[in-house]
Steps between C-alpha positions, in 0.01 A plus 500: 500500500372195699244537746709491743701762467184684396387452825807605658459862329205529727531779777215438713434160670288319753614198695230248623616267761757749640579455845734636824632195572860554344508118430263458244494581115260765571706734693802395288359577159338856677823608612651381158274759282540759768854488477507503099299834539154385412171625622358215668216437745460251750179254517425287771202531708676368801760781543521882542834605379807378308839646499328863629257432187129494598363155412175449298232254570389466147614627186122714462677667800805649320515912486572415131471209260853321386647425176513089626498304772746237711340216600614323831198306622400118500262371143164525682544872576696544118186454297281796732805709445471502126147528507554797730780642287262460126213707697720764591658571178856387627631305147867324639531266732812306633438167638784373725641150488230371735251720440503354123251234516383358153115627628620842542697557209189402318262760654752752429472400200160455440460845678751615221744633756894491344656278713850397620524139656798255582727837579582692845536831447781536769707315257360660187580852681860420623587372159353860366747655731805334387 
């Protein structure tokens, strides 16, 4: 099984960089999970709720910890994330085209986090569903 669909098997996920501004890959890829009947939690400091969910400010925050995270946020912010993500036990992360910058792929894997890169899980979840 690839890691991929490893990763898809997950039940429990937290998106970082998820946003209420229906425009953007962060609310998109939210709603996406939601819809497939996934767990997820929101992160973004900035807002308070998603889609009736209760947003997060950090992933320390979350009433539980997730099987992996979605990443949604620019390089710079990429490399705390999986810093954040090794401390707190949380072993999968998903890097979204953008958010899979050569630098953070390498902490994650420095960090020895499993790691999905150069793949958008909205895609990777529709084709799932076919």
């Amino acid at each position: 099984m690839s890691t991929i669909d490893t990763m898809l098997n997950l039940k429990t996920w937290a998106v970082v960089g998820a946003t209420d501004n229906k425009e953007k890959f962060g609310y998109k890829i939210f709603k996406v999970m939601l819809d497939a009947g996934l767990e997820v939690y929101p992160i973004n400091p900035g807002v308070s709720e998603i889609l009736g969910q209760k947003c997060y400010s950090a992933l320390k925050d979350l009433p539980k910890k997730p099987d992996a995270v979605d990443v949604v946020v620019p390089a710079k912010v990429g490399e705390a994330i999986m810093r954040e993500c090794a401390e707190l036990g949380i072993q999968n992360v998903w890097l979204q085209p953008g958010a899979d910058a050569k630098q953070v792929i390498q902490v994650a894997e420095e960090l020895g986090l499993t790691v999905v890169h150069h793949a958008c899980i909205m895609v990777e979840l529709r084709k799932k569903e076919a």
